[in-house]
Coordinates of C-alpha atoms and ligand atoms in Angstrom, one line a residue:
M287 CA 32.0 -1.1 -1.9
K288 CA 30.8 -1.6 -5.5
R289 CA 27.1 -2.1 -5.3
V290 CA 25.0 -3.9 -8.0
S291 CA 22.5 -1.6 -9.7
L292 CA 18.9 -2.7 -10.6
T293 CA 19.9 -2.6 -14.3
Q294 CA 22.9 -4.9 -13.7
Y295 CA 20.8 -7.3 -11.5
L296 CA 18.2 -7.6 -14.2
V297 CA 20.8 -8.0 -17.0
E298 CA 22.3 -10.8 -15.0
Q299 CA 18.9 -12.4 -14.3
Q300 CA 18.3 -12.3 -18.0
R301 CA 21.8 -13.3 -19.2
E302 CA 23.1 -15.7 -16.6
H303 CA 20.0 -17.3 -15.4
G304 CA 17.8 -17.0 -18.5
R305 CA 15.0 -16.1 -16.1
I306 CA 13.5 -13.0 -17.8
P307 CA 13.1 -12.0 -21.4
A308 CA 14.3 -8.6 -22.5
E309 CA 10.7 -7.2 -22.6
L310 CA 10.2 -8.1 -18.9
R311 CA 13.5 -6.6 -18.0
L312 CA 12.5 -3.3 -19.8
L313 CA 9.1 -3.4 -18.0
I314 CA 10.7 -3.6 -14.6
E315 CA 13.2 -0.9 -15.3
V316 CA 10.4 1.4 -16.6
V317 CA 8.3 0.8 -13.5
A318 CA 11.3 1.4 -11.2
R319 CA 12.0 4.7 -13.0
A320 CA 8.3 5.7 -12.5
C321 CA 8.6 4.8 -8.8
K322 CA 11.6 7.1 -8.6
R323 CA 9.5 9.9 -10.0
I324 CA 6.7 9.1 -7.6
A325 CA 9.2 9.1 -4.7
I326 CA 10.3 12.6 -5.7
A327 CA 6.7 13.9 -5.9
V328 CA 5.9 12.3 -2.5
N329 CA 9.0 13.7 -0.9
K330 CA 8.0 17.3 -2.0
G331 CA 5.0 17.1 0.3
A332 CA 3.5 20.5 1.1
L333 CA 6.3 22.2 -1.0
G334 CA 4.9 20.7 -4.1
D335 CA 1.2 21.4 -3.9
V336 CA 0.7 17.6 -4.0
L337 CA -1.1 17.0 -0.7
G338 CA -4.8 16.9 0.0
S339 CA -7.7 15.6 -2.0
A340 CA -8.3 15.9 -5.7
G341 CA -12.0 16.3 -5.2
T342 CA -12.8 13.2 -7.2
D343 CA -13.7 9.5 -6.3
N344 CA -12.1 6.4 -7.7
V345 CA -13.9 3.2 -8.8
Q346 CA -13.9 2.0 -5.2
G347 CA -15.9 5.1 -4.2
E348 CA -12.9 6.4 -2.3
V349 CA -11.9 10.1 -2.3
Q350 CA -8.8 10.4 -4.5
K351 CA -5.8 12.3 -3.2
K352 CA -3.9 14.5 -5.6
L353 CA -0.9 12.1 -5.3
D354 CA -3.1 9.1 -6.2
I355 CA -3.8 10.8 -9.6
I356 CA -0.2 12.0 -10.1
S357 CA 1.2 8.6 -9.4
N358 CA -1.3 6.9 -11.7
E359 CA -0.4 9.3 -14.5
V360 CA 3.3 8.8 -13.9
L361 CA 2.9 5.0 -14.3
I362 CA 0.7 5.3 -17.4
E363 CA 3.0 7.8 -19.2
A364 CA 6.2 5.8 -18.3
N365 CA 4.8 2.5 -19.7
I366 CA 2.6 3.5 -22.6
W367 CA 5.2 3.8 -25.4
G368 CA 7.8 1.1 -24.7
G369 CA 6.2 -1.7 -26.6
H370 CA 6.4 -4.1 -23.7
L371 CA 2.8 -3.9 -22.6
A372 CA -0.6 -4.7 -24.2
A373 CA -2.6 -2.8 -21.5
M374 CA -2.6 -1.6 -17.9
A375 CA -5.1 -1.7 -15.0
S376 CA -5.1 0.5 -11.9
E377 CA -7.0 0.9 -8.7
E378 CA -7.6 4.5 -9.8
M379 CA -9.2 3.7 -13.2
D380 CA -12.6 2.1 -13.8
S381 CA -11.5 0.1 -16.8
I382 CA -8.3 -1.1 -18.4
H383 CA -6.0 1.3 -20.3
V384 CA -5.1 -0.3 -23.7
V385 CA -1.8 0.7 -25.4
P386 CA -3.0 2.9 -28.3
D387 CA -2.4 1.9 -31.9
R388 CA 0.3 4.5 -32.4
Y389 CA 2.6 2.4 -30.2
P390 CA 3.6 -1.3 -30.5
Q391 CA 1.9 -3.7 -28.2
G392 CA 3.8 -6.2 -26.1
E393 CA 2.9 -9.4 -24.3
Y394 CA 2.6 -8.1 -20.8
L395 CA -0.2 -6.7 -18.7
L396 CA 0.7 -4.4 -15.8
L397 CA -1.6 -3.8 -12.9
F398 CA -1.0 -1.4 -10.0
D399 CA -2.2 0.4 -7.0
P400 CA -0.3 3.6 -7.8
L401 CA -0.2 4.9 -4.3
D402 CA -1.4 2.6 -1.6
G403 CA -2.1 3.9 1.9
S404 CA -2.9 7.3 0.6
S405 CA -4.8 8.2 3.8
N406 CA -1.3 8.4 5.3
I407 CA 0.0 10.9 2.7
D408 CA -1.0 14.1 4.6
V409 CA 0.4 12.8 7.9
N410 CA 3.8 11.9 6.5
V411 CA 3.5 8.1 7.2
S412 CA 5.0 5.6 4.7
I413 CA 3.0 4.9 1.6
G414 CA 3.8 2.9 -1.6
T415 CA 3.2 1.7 -5.1
I416 CA 2.2 -2.0 -5.6
F417 CA 2.5 -3.6 -9.1
S418 CA 1.8 -7.0 -10.6
V419 CA 2.8 -8.3 -14.1
L420 CA 0.8 -10.9 -16.0
R421 CA 1.3 -12.3 -19.5
K422 CA -1.3 -11.7 -22.1
V423 CA -2.5 -15.2 -23.0
G424 CA -3.9 -14.7 -26.5
H425 CA -1.6 -13.5 -29.2
T426 CA -4.1 -11.4 -31.2
R427 CA -3.7 -7.6 -31.1
G428 CA -6.9 -7.1 -29.2
V429 CA -6.9 -7.0 -25.4
S430 CA -9.8 -6.9 -23.0
E431 CA -10.5 -7.0 -19.3
E432 CA -10.9 -10.8 -19.5
D433 CA -7.2 -11.1 -20.3
F434 CA -6.5 -9.7 -16.9
L435 CA -8.7 -12.2 -15.0
Q436 CA -5.9 -14.7 -14.2
P437 CA -5.1 -16.3 -10.8
G438 CA -2.1 -14.7 -9.1
K439 CA -0.1 -17.9 -9.5
H440 CA 0.3 -16.8 -13.2
Q441 CA 2.2 -13.6 -12.4
A442 CA 5.5 -13.1 -14.2
A443 CA 6.7 -10.6 -11.6
A444 CA 5.4 -8.5 -8.7
G445 CA 6.8 -5.9 -6.4
Y446 CA 6.2 -2.7 -4.5
C447 CA 8.0 0.5 -3.7
V448 CA 7.7 1.8 -0.2
Y449 CA 8.2 5.6 0.2
G450 CA 9.5 5.8 3.8
P451 CA 12.7 6.8 5.5
Q452 CA 14.3 5.1 2.4
S453 CA 12.7 4.6 -0.9
T454 CA 12.9 0.8 -1.3
L455 CA 11.9 -1.3 -4.3
V456 CA 11.1 -5.0 -3.4
L457 CA 10.8 -7.3 -6.4
T458 CA 10.3 -11.0 -7.3
L459 CA 10.7 -12.5 -10.8
G460 CA 9.6 -15.9 -9.4
N461 CA 13.0 -16.8 -8.0
G462 CA 13.2 -15.3 -4.6
V463 CA 12.8 -11.7 -3.4
A464 CA 15.3 -8.9 -3.9
V465 CA 15.4 -5.4 -2.3
F466 CA 16.8 -2.2 -4.0
T467 CA 17.3 1.1 -2.2
L468 CA 17.2 4.4 -4.1
D469 CA 20.4 6.4 -3.9
R470 CA 19.0 10.0 -4.2
E471 CA 22.4 11.4 -5.1
T472 CA 22.9 9.3 -8.2
G473 CA 19.2 8.5 -8.8
S474 CA 20.0 4.8 -9.1
W475 CA 18.4 1.7 -7.4
Y476 CA 21.1 -0.5 -5.8
L477 CA 20.7 -4.1 -4.6
T478 CA 20.7 -4.0 -0.8
Q479 CA 19.2 -7.4 0.1
E480 CA 18.3 -10.6 -1.7
G481 CA 17.0 -14.1 -0.9
L482 CA 14.6 -12.7 1.8
R483 CA 13.2 -15.3 4.2
I484 CA 10.2 -14.8 6.4
P485 CA 10.6 -16.7 9.7
D486 CA 8.1 -19.5 10.1
D487 CA 7.1 -18.3 13.6
T488 CA 6.5 -14.8 14.9
Q489 CA 5.3 -12.9 18.0
E490 CA 4.0 -9.9 16.0
F491 CA 0.5 -9.6 14.5
S492 CA -0.8 -6.8 12.3
V493 CA -4.5 -6.0 12.2
N494 CA -6.8 -3.1 12.6
M495 CA -8.1 -3.9 16.1
S496 CA -11.0 -1.3 15.9
N497 CA -12.8 -3.9 13.7
L498 CA -12.7 -6.6 16.4
R499 CA -16.5 -6.7 17.0
H500 CA -17.1 -7.1 13.3
W501 CA -15.0 -10.2 12.6
A502 CA -16.0 -13.8 12.0
P503 CA -15.4 -16.2 14.9
P504 CA -12.2 -17.8 13.5
V505 CA -10.5 -14.4 13.4
T506 CA -11.7 -13.4 16.8
R507 CA -10.4 -16.7 18.2
Y508 CA -7.0 -16.3 16.6
I509 CA -6.6 -12.6 17.8
D510 CA -7.9 -13.4 21.3
E511 CA -5.3 -16.1 21.7
C512 CA -2.6 -13.6 20.6
L513 CA -3.9 -11.1 23.1
A514 CA -4.0 -13.7 25.9
G515 CA -0.2 -14.1 25.4
R516 CA 1.8 -16.4 27.6
D517 CA -1.2 -17.0 30.0
G518 CA -3.3 -18.4 27.2
A519 CA -3.3 -21.2 24.6
R520 CA -0.3 -19.8 22.7
G521 CA 2.0 -19.7 25.7
K522 CA 3.9 -16.7 24.4
D523 CA 3.3 -12.9 24.3
F524 CA 2.6 -11.0 21.1
N525 CA 3.3 -7.5 20.0
M526 CA 1.0 -5.6 17.5
R527 CA 1.9 -3.2 14.6
W528 CA -0.6 -1.6 12.3
V529 CA 0.6 1.2 10.0
G530 CA -2.5 1.4 7.8
S531 CA -0.4 1.2 4.7
M532 CA -0.2 -2.4 3.4
V533 CA 3.2 -1.8 1.8
A534 CA 4.7 -0.7 5.1
D535 CA 3.1 -3.6 7.1
V536 CA 4.1 -6.2 4.4
H537 CA 7.6 -4.8 4.2
R538 CA 8.1 -5.2 7.9
I539 CA 6.8 -8.8 7.7
L540 CA 9.2 -9.6 4.7
T541 CA 12.0 -8.0 6.7
R542 CA 11.5 -9.5 10.2
G543 CA 8.4 -11.8 10.1
G544 CA 4.9 -11.3 11.4
V545 CA 1.3 -12.0 10.4
F546 CA -1.0 -9.5 8.6
L547 CA -4.8 -9.9 8.6
Y548 CA -7.4 -7.9 6.8
P549 CA -10.3 -10.3 7.1
W550 CA -14.0 -10.2 6.0
D551 CA -16.1 -8.3 8.5
K552 CA -19.8 -7.7 8.9
R553 CA -19.7 -4.0 8.2
E554 CA -20.0 -4.8 4.5
P555 CA -21.0 -8.5 4.5
D556 CA -21.4 -8.7 0.7
K557 CA -17.7 -7.9 0.2
P558 CA -15.1 -10.6 0.9
G559 CA -12.7 -8.1 2.4
K560 CA -11.4 -4.5 2.0
L561 CA -8.2 -5.2 0.0
R562 CA -8.2 -5.7 -3.8
L563 CA -7.2 -9.1 -5.2
M564 CA -5.5 -8.1 -8.5
Y565 CA -3.2 -5.3 -7.5
E566 CA -2.8 -5.6 -3.7
A567 CA -3.3 -9.2 -2.5
N568 CA -1.9 -11.0 -5.5
P569 CA 1.4 -9.2 -5.8
M570 CA 1.9 -9.2 -2.0
A571 CA 1.0 -13.0 -1.9
F572 CA 3.6 -13.7 -4.6
L573 CA 6.3 -11.9 -2.7
V574 CA 5.4 -13.5 0.6
E575 CA 5.4 -17.0 -0.8
Q576 CA 8.7 -16.3 -2.6
A577 CA 10.1 -15.4 0.8
G578 CA 8.9 -18.7 2.4
G579 CA 5.7 -17.3 3.9
L580 CA 2.0 -18.1 3.2
A581 CA -0.9 -16.0 2.0
T582 CA -4.6 -17.2 2.1
N583 CA -8.0 -15.6 2.2
G584 CA -8.7 -17.6 5.3
R585 CA -9.7 -20.7 3.3
E586 CA -7.6 -21.0 0.2
R587 CA -4.2 -19.8 -1.2
I588 CA -4.7 -16.3 -2.5
L589 CA -2.6 -17.1 -5.6
D590 CA -5.2 -19.8 -6.5
V591 CA -8.2 -17.5 -6.4
Q592 CA -9.8 -17.2 -9.9
P593 CA -10.8 -13.6 -10.3
A594 CA -14.3 -12.8 -11.7
K595 CA -13.9 -9.0 -11.8
L596 CA -10.9 -6.6 -12.2
H597 CA -11.5 -4.7 -8.9
E598 CA -12.8 -7.5 -6.8
R599 CA -11.8 -7.6 -3.1
V600 CA -10.5 -10.5 -1.0
S601 CA -9.9 -11.3 2.6
V602 CA -6.1 -11.5 3.4
V603 CA -4.1 -13.5 6.0
L604 CA -0.4 -13.4 5.1
G605 CA 3.1 -13.7 6.6
S606 CA 4.9 -16.3 8.8
K607 CA 4.0 -19.8 7.7
N608 CA 3.0 -21.3 11.0
E609 CA 0.7 -18.4 12.0
V610 CA -1.1 -18.3 8.6
E611 CA -1.6 -22.0 8.8
R612 CA -3.1 -21.7 12.3
A613 CA -5.4 -18.9 11.4
T614 CA -6.5 -20.7 8.2
R615 CA -7.0 -23.9 10.2
Y616 CA -9.3 -22.0 12.6
H617 CA -11.5 -21.0 9.6
A618 CA -11.6 -24.7 8.5
E619 CA -12.6 -25.8 12.0
A620 CA -15.4 -23.2 12.1
G621 CA -16.8 -24.8 8.9
Ligands
P6P167 P1 -7.9 0.6 7.5 C1 -4.9 1.6 2.6 O1 -6.1 2.3 2.4 C2 -5.3 0.1 2.5 O2 -5.9 -0.2 1.3 C3 -4.1 -0.7 2.9 O3 -2.9 -0.2 2.4 C4 -4.1 -0.8 4.4 O4 -3.6 -2.1 4.9 C5 -5.6 -0.8 4.7 O5 -6.3 -0.2 3.6 C6 -5.9 0.0 5.9 O6 -7.3 -0.1 6.2 O7 -9.3 0.1 7.5 O8 -7.1 0.1 8.7 O9 -7.8 2.1 7.3

């Protein structure tokens, strides 16, 4: 069967649907090529001296794994010269990385978590790259952190690559969600699914239950009802899945439904949540909404949140529409 390659898909989106300018098509192809290189490094594991910690901390104060730094460098090097970007921002870098004067600057801003879930690297559990694309609003050459501080609803594109049993690139350009699988023999990405739809209802929730005693009442109420199953208010039993890699948990939800929660908890009360708005929650929220699901911070649509800082965190409830609406309603009822 002749499969559609990523390149052909993007050319058709550009030519037949006028949906993406050439610069955005180039950006997505470059990011996909970088993800392929990251997949190869991840797959080497212990054979490639890429496991373990790098002995440094990132801006979040988290220990960096060697693959965190390798993945970050792969994305920077792949994107810096193409002329499609003005600057990049990464979970692994304190400040933005501006395209140097020796290269042309483009109109796009690329944000990424180069390797999300890196605590799972050394135990061979799925991890991934998450990316978000914004347009640089001003048309002067200069670019600053303020140019990045746009709500997620302004994203031009978003996606992730999950490095699991398959390497799978999941992408939205604002017109639905498409899935590409890496053919290792040819080194090409091929379209394997499009028009993904998250079922409105689910019987599968995804949360780190060890935080139960730290949650706010609306979250405890929602999860307690799931645990009560058919004998409780919900009248149906629930299953639970928690991989500890957002890309793996979100990919499952995009594929078969479910509801994912990483809510505020009182361990660090001054932080709205653990996950980062700009390069984790926003791209995932864009994908989930494009697949018919919802994504809120418990109170408002994640894509409407106006960022104040590049690395700010946010509480996340995303997935099957009716479950996200219920959990969000519980927050409103709690006042
Ligand atoms: P916890 C990975 O570190 C991550 O940022 C997400 O990918 C994942 O959903 C979450 O944190 C896991 O957090 O507290 O369960 O280890």
